[in-house]
């Protein structure tokens, strides 16, 4: 069991059976990111939680980046992957997304500039493209995945938060592949899976993974002996 004590005014104590933990997520939002802090969340099957939390419990509010591995080794050693290197996703999907977003912005902007041209509008469009392109590049540099035994590790960007998710294969309810006609041409796909929690399940999506990487993860998911 993990015994979690929380609350400033109203003290609470929660006991979590380790075998009921479905997934662990270390989340670094915009407020934690400048200081290198993570919040540790667990998706837990069973128990009574607030419906607004969707079955997710904050296990540890502030954890330094260098303390993540020692934290796992001490409290959840089955999820520790050590120094396993993350495999990066393909860069072609990010080039496609930048081009797609640029066309969606530039085509109506150019048409609009025929009727109304102001320097601050041009500056706004250029700034928007630079910010969006920087976001895509940051996401590309951040994302990666790794498998070790029966544990999957995902590093990704979700709603401007840097996330690191660890999940065991036996806790994954399904493994889905999402593809559009354009994605088939680019040989990329989206990975989606769900784990059980107190309500309808917690869903995770790992976007823009190559077909070859998706095939390897599918083989890993189907290989129950490893």
PDB file of N, CA and C in Angstrom, residues 171-226:
ATOM      1  N   UNK A 171      -2.456  -3.370 -17.975  1.00  0.00           N
ATOM      2  CA  UNK A 171      -3.481  -2.402 -17.588  1.00  0.00           C
ATOM      3  C   UNK A 171      -4.075  -1.659 -18.783  1.00  0.00           C
ATOM      4  N   UNK A 172      -3.511  -1.861 -19.964  1.00  0.00           N
ATOM      5  CA  UNK A 172      -4.039  -1.215 -21.172  1.00  0.00           C
ATOM      6  C   UNK A 172      -5.231  -2.014 -21.681  1.00  0.00           C
ATOM      7  N   UNK A 173      -6.394  -1.374 -21.709  1.00  0.00           N
ATOM      8  CA  UNK A 173      -7.614  -2.071 -22.106  1.00  0.00           C
ATOM      9  C   UNK A 173      -7.642  -2.357 -23.596  1.00  0.00           C
ATOM     10  N   UNK A 174      -7.046  -1.491 -24.383  1.00  0.00           N
ATOM     11  CA  UNK A 174      -7.016  -1.653 -25.832  1.00  0.00           C
ATOM     12  C   UNK A 174      -5.916  -0.775 -26.405  1.00  0.00           C
ATOM     13  N   UNK A 175      -5.526  -1.096 -27.629  1.00  0.00           N
ATOM     14  CA  UNK A 175      -4.517  -0.310 -28.334  1.00  0.00           C
ATOM     15  C   UNK A 175      -5.069  -0.011 -29.721  1.00  0.00           C
ATOM     16  N   UNK A 176      -5.347   1.260 -29.990  1.00  0.00           N
ATOM     17  CA  UNK A 176      -6.003   1.640 -31.235  1.00  0.00           C
ATOM     18  C   UNK A 176      -5.058   2.445 -32.113  1.00  0.00           C
ATOM     19  N   UNK A 177      -5.253   2.280 -33.423  1.00  0.00           N
ATOM     20  CA  UNK A 177      -4.511   3.040 -34.418  1.00  0.00           C
ATOM     21  C   UNK A 177      -5.496   3.942 -35.149  1.00  0.00           C
ATOM     22  N   UNK A 178      -5.172   5.236 -35.226  1.00  0.00           N
ATOM     23  CA  UNK A 178      -6.033   6.210 -35.897  1.00  0.00           C
ATOM     24  C   UNK A 178      -5.283   6.772 -37.093  1.00  0.00           C
ATOM     25  N   UNK A 179      -5.915   6.700 -38.274  1.00  0.00           N
ATOM     26  CA  UNK A 179      -5.284   7.176 -39.505  1.00  0.00           C
ATOM     27  C   UNK A 179      -6.314   7.893 -40.366  1.00  0.00           C
ATOM     28  N   UNK A 180      -5.895   8.950 -41.004  1.00  0.00           N
ATOM     29  CA  UNK A 180      -6.686   9.636 -42.016  1.00  0.00           C
ATOM     30  C   UNK A 180      -6.038   9.370 -43.380  1.00  0.00           C
ATOM     31  N   UNK A 181      -6.735   9.650 -44.488  1.00  0.00           N
ATOM     32  CA  UNK A 181      -6.110   9.437 -45.803  1.00  0.00           C
ATOM     33  C   UNK A 181      -4.778  10.155 -45.970  1.00  0.00           C
ATOM     34  N   UNK A 182      -4.669  11.387 -45.457  1.00  0.00           N
ATOM     35  CA  UNK A 182      -3.402  12.119 -45.556  1.00  0.00           C
ATOM     36  C   UNK A 182      -2.327  11.448 -44.705  1.00  0.00           C
ATOM     37  N   UNK A 183      -2.704  10.981 -43.536  1.00  0.00           N
ATOM     38  CA  UNK A 183      -1.740  10.320 -42.656  1.00  0.00           C
ATOM     39  C   UNK A 183      -1.236   9.021 -43.277  1.00  0.00           C
ATOM     40  N   UNK A 184      -2.087   8.318 -44.019  1.00  0.00           N
ATOM     41  CA  UNK A 184      -1.642   7.104 -44.707  1.00  0.00           C
ATOM     42  C   UNK A 184      -0.584   7.435 -45.751  1.00  0.00           C
ATOM     43  N   UNK A 185      -0.754   8.569 -46.433  1.00  0.00           N
ATOM     44  CA  UNK A 185       0.240   8.983 -47.428  1.00  0.00           C
ATOM     45  C   UNK A 185       1.569   9.324 -46.756  1.00  0.00           C
ATOM     46  N   UNK A 186       1.488   9.914 -45.569  1.00  0.00           N
ATOM     47  CA  UNK A 186       2.699  10.295 -44.840  1.00  0.00           C
ATOM     48  C   UNK A 186       3.287   9.151 -44.029  1.00  0.00           C
ATOM     49  N   UNK A 187       2.574   8.016 -43.979  1.00  0.00           N
ATOM     50  CA  UNK A 187       3.025   6.857 -43.211  1.00  0.00           C
ATOM     51  C   UNK A 187       3.136   7.170 -41.719  1.00  0.00           C
ATOM     52  N   UNK A 188       2.128   7.885 -41.194  1.00  0.00           N
ATOM     53  CA  UNK A 188       2.074   8.184 -39.764  1.00  0.00           C
ATOM     54  C   UNK A 188       0.677   7.836 -39.253  1.00  0.00           C
ATOM     55  N   UNK A 189       0.548   7.762 -37.943  1.00  0.00           N
ATOM     56  CA  UNK A 189      -0.734   7.439 -37.332  1.00  0.00           C
ATOM     57  C   UNK A 189      -0.751   7.970 -35.905  1.00  0.00           C
ATOM     58  N   UNK A 190      -1.925   7.882 -35.274  1.00  0.00           N
ATOM     59  CA  UNK A 190      -2.085   8.233 -33.863  1.00  0.00           C
ATOM     60  C   UNK A 190      -2.257   6.945 -33.057  1.00  0.00           C
ATOM     61  N   UNK A 191      -1.618   6.914 -31.902  1.00  0.00           N
ATOM     62  CA  UNK A 191      -1.764   5.797 -30.977  1.00  0.00           C
ATOM     63  C   UNK A 191      -2.717   6.208 -29.860  1.00  0.00           C
ATOM     64  N   UNK A 192      -3.697   5.347 -29.571  1.00  0.00           N
ATOM     65  CA  UNK A 192      -4.671   5.643 -28.528  1.00  0.00           C
ATOM     66  C   UNK A 192      -4.911   4.391 -27.700  1.00  0.00           C
ATOM     67  N   UNK A 193      -4.935   4.569 -26.380  1.00  0.00           N
ATOM     68  CA  UNK A 193      -5.259   3.456 -25.496  1.00  0.00           C
ATOM     69  C   UNK A 193      -5.956   3.996 -24.251  1.00  0.00           C
ATOM     70  N   UNK A 194      -6.538   3.107 -23.494  1.00  0.00           N
ATOM     71  CA  UNK A 194      -7.282   3.488 -22.295  1.00  0.00           C
ATOM     72  C   UNK A 194      -6.908   2.567 -21.151  1.00  0.00           C
ATOM     73  N   UNK A 195      -6.995   3.094 -19.934  1.00  0.00           N
ATOM     74  CA  UNK A 195      -6.815   2.298 -18.729  1.00  0.00           C
ATOM     75  C   UNK A 195      -8.051   2.468 -17.861  1.00  0.00           C
ATOM     76  N   UNK A 196      -8.263   1.521 -16.992  1.00  0.00           N
ATOM     77  CA  UNK A 196      -9.438   1.546 -16.125  1.00  0.00           C
ATOM     78  C   UNK A 196      -9.229   2.537 -14.985  1.00  0.00           C
ATOM     79  N   UNK A 197     -10.306   3.274 -14.661  1.00  0.00           N
ATOM     80  CA  UNK A 197     -10.291   4.063 -13.436  1.00  0.00           C
ATOM     81  C   UNK A 197     -11.680   4.007 -12.818  1.00  0.00           C
ATOM     82  N   UNK A 198     -12.009   4.984 -12.009  1.00  0.00           N
ATOM     83  CA  UNK A 198     -13.238   4.894 -11.229  1.00  0.00           C
ATOM     84  C   UNK A 198     -14.498   5.144 -12.037  1.00  0.00           C
ATOM     85  N   UNK A 199     -14.365   5.663 -13.283  1.00  0.00           N
ATOM     86  CA  UNK A 199     -15.552   6.039 -14.030  1.00  0.00           C
ATOM     87  C   UNK A 199     -15.559   5.366 -15.393  1.00  0.00           C
ATOM     88  N   UNK A 200     -15.294   6.089 -16.442  1.00  0.00           N
ATOM     89  CA  UNK A 200     -15.405   5.542 -17.794  1.00  0.00           C
ATOM     90  C   UNK A 200     -14.045   5.192 -18.385  1.00  0.00           C
ATOM     91  N   UNK A 201     -12.998   5.298 -17.609  1.00  0.00           N
ATOM     92  CA  UNK A 201     -11.660   4.999 -18.110  1.00  0.00           C
ATOM     93  C   UNK A 201     -10.904   6.264 -18.475  1.00  0.00           C
ATOM     94  N   UNK A 202      -9.604   6.197 -18.321  1.00  0.00           N
ATOM     95  CA  UNK A 202      -8.733   7.317 -18.680  1.00  0.00           C
ATOM     96  C   UNK A 202      -8.108   7.019 -20.035  1.00  0.00           C
ATOM     97  N   UNK A 203      -8.260   7.943 -20.971  1.00  0.00           N
ATOM     98  CA  UNK A 203      -7.775   7.743 -22.331  1.00  0.00           C
ATOM     99  C   UNK A 203      -6.488   8.534 -22.550  1.00  0.00           C
ATOM    100  N   UNK A 204      -5.550   7.925 -23.265  1.00  0.00           N
ATOM    101  CA  UNK A 204      -4.290   8.548 -23.615  1.00  0.00           C
ATOM    102  C   UNK A 204      -4.132   8.490 -25.127  1.00  0.00           C
ATOM    103  N   UNK A 205      -3.605   9.554 -25.706  1.00  0.00           N
ATOM    104  CA  UNK A 205      -3.365   9.588 -27.143  1.00  0.00           C
ATOM    105  C   UNK A 205      -1.954  10.107 -27.389  1.00  0.00           C
ATOM    106  N   UNK A 206      -1.207   9.324 -28.169  1.00  0.00           N
ATOM    107  CA  UNK A 206       0.157   9.691 -28.553  1.00  0.00           C
ATOM    108  C   UNK A 206       0.134   9.944 -30.059  1.00  0.00           C
ATOM    109  N   UNK A 207       0.263  11.201 -30.462  1.00  0.00           N
ATOM    110  CA  UNK A 207      -0.006  11.605 -31.837  1.00  0.00           C
ATOM    111  C   UNK A 207       1.243  11.540 -32.715  1.00  0.00           C
ATOM    112  N   UNK A 208       0.983  11.365 -34.010  1.00  0.00           N
ATOM    113  CA  UNK A 208       1.986  11.495 -35.063  1.00  0.00           C
ATOM    114  C   UNK A 208       3.175  10.555 -34.861  1.00  0.00           C
ATOM    115  N   UNK A 209       2.864   9.279 -34.744  1.00  0.00           N
ATOM    116  CA  UNK A 209       3.886   8.257 -34.654  1.00  0.00           C
ATOM    117  C   UNK A 209       3.978   7.563 -36.006  1.00  0.00           C
ATOM    118  N   UNK A 210       5.159   7.167 -36.420  1.00  0.00           N
ATOM    119  CA  UNK A 210       5.327   6.536 -37.727  1.00  0.00           C
ATOM    120  C   UNK A 210       4.672   5.159 -37.734  1.00  0.00           C
ATOM    121  N   UNK A 211       4.342   4.686 -38.916  1.00  0.00           N
ATOM    122  CA  UNK A 211       3.702   3.381 -39.052  1.00  0.00           C
ATOM    123  C   UNK A 211       4.638   2.281 -38.556  1.00  0.00           C
ATOM    124  N   UNK A 212       5.935   2.402 -38.852  1.00  0.00           N
ATOM    125  CA  UNK A 212       6.894   1.403 -38.378  1.00  0.00           C
ATOM    126  C   UNK A 212       6.940   1.358 -36.851  1.00  0.00           C
ATOM    127  N   UNK A 213       6.928   2.534 -36.208  1.00  0.00           N
ATOM    128  CA  UNK A 213       6.919   2.575 -34.751  1.00  0.00           C
ATOM    129  C   UNK A 213       5.615   2.022 -34.195  1.00  0.00           C
ATOM    130  N   UNK A 214       4.514   2.331 -34.871  1.00  0.00           N
ATOM    131  CA  UNK A 214       3.217   1.817 -34.443  1.00  0.00           C
ATOM    132  C   UNK A 214       3.179   0.299 -34.538  1.00  0.00           C
ATOM    133  N   UNK A 215       3.765  -0.256 -35.585  1.00  0.00           N
ATOM    134  CA  UNK A 215       3.796  -1.714 -35.737  1.00  0.00           C
ATOM    135  C   UNK A 215       4.620  -2.363 -34.620  1.00  0.00           C
ATOM    136  N   UNK A 216       5.723  -1.734 -34.266  1.00  0.00           N
ATOM    137  CA  UNK A 216       6.544  -2.285 -33.174  1.00  0.00           C
ATOM    138  C   UNK A 216       5.800  -2.249 -31.842  1.00  0.00           C
ATOM    139  N   UNK A 217       5.070  -1.166 -31.595  1.00  0.00           N
ATOM    140  CA  UNK A 217       4.292  -1.079 -30.358  1.00  0.00           C
ATOM    141  C   UNK A 217       3.142  -2.083 -30.363  1.00  0.00           C
ATOM    142  N   UNK A 218       2.560  -2.317 -31.517  1.00  0.00           N
ATOM    143  CA  UNK A 218       1.495  -3.318 -31.606  1.00  0.00           C
ATOM    144  C   UNK A 218       2.042  -4.706 -31.294  1.00  0.00           C
ATOM    145  N   UNK A 219       3.217  -5.043 -31.832  1.00  0.00           N
ATOM    146  CA  UNK A 219       3.843  -6.320 -31.523  1.00  0.00           C
ATOM    147  C   UNK A 219       4.167  -6.437 -30.039  1.00  0.00           C
ATOM    148  N   UNK A 220       4.655  -5.343 -29.464  1.00  0.00           N
ATOM    149  CA  UNK A 220       4.936  -5.336 -28.019  1.00  0.00           C
ATOM    150  C   UNK A 220       3.662  -5.570 -27.218  1.00  0.00           C
ATOM    151  N   UNK A 221       2.569  -4.928 -27.621  1.00  0.00           N
ATOM    152  CA  UNK A 221       1.306  -5.071 -26.904  1.00  0.00           C
ATOM    153  C   UNK A 221       0.761  -6.495 -27.000  1.00  0.00           C
ATOM    154  N   UNK A 222       0.966  -7.131 -28.134  1.00  0.00           N
ATOM    155  CA  UNK A 222       0.446  -8.481 -28.351  1.00  0.00           C
ATOM    156  C   UNK A 222       1.344  -9.565 -27.770  1.00  0.00           C
ATOM    157  N   UNK A 223       2.574  -9.206 -27.445  1.00  0.00           N
ATOM    158  CA  UNK A 223       3.521 -10.177 -26.907  1.00  0.00           C
ATOM    159  C   UNK A 223       3.339 -10.269 -25.385  1.00  0.00           C
ATOM    160  N   UNK A 224       2.480 -11.140 -24.955  1.00  0.00           N
ATOM    161  CA  UNK A 224       2.169 -11.249 -23.530  1.00  0.00           C
ATOM    162  C   UNK A 224       3.226 -12.021 -22.739  1.00  0.00           C
ATOM    163  N   UNK A 225       4.143 -12.678 -23.442  1.00  0.00           N
ATOM    164  CA  UNK A 225       5.143 -13.487 -22.750  1.00  0.00           C
ATOM    165  C   UNK A 225       6.318 -12.674 -22.249  1.00  0.00           C
ATOM    166  N   UNK A 226       6.503 -11.459 -22.829  1.00  0.00           N
ATOM    167  CA  UNK A 226       7.651 -10.651 -22.445  1.00  0.00           C
ATOM    168  C   UNK A 226       7.290  -9.757 -21.269  1.00  0.00           C
TER     169      UNK A 226
END
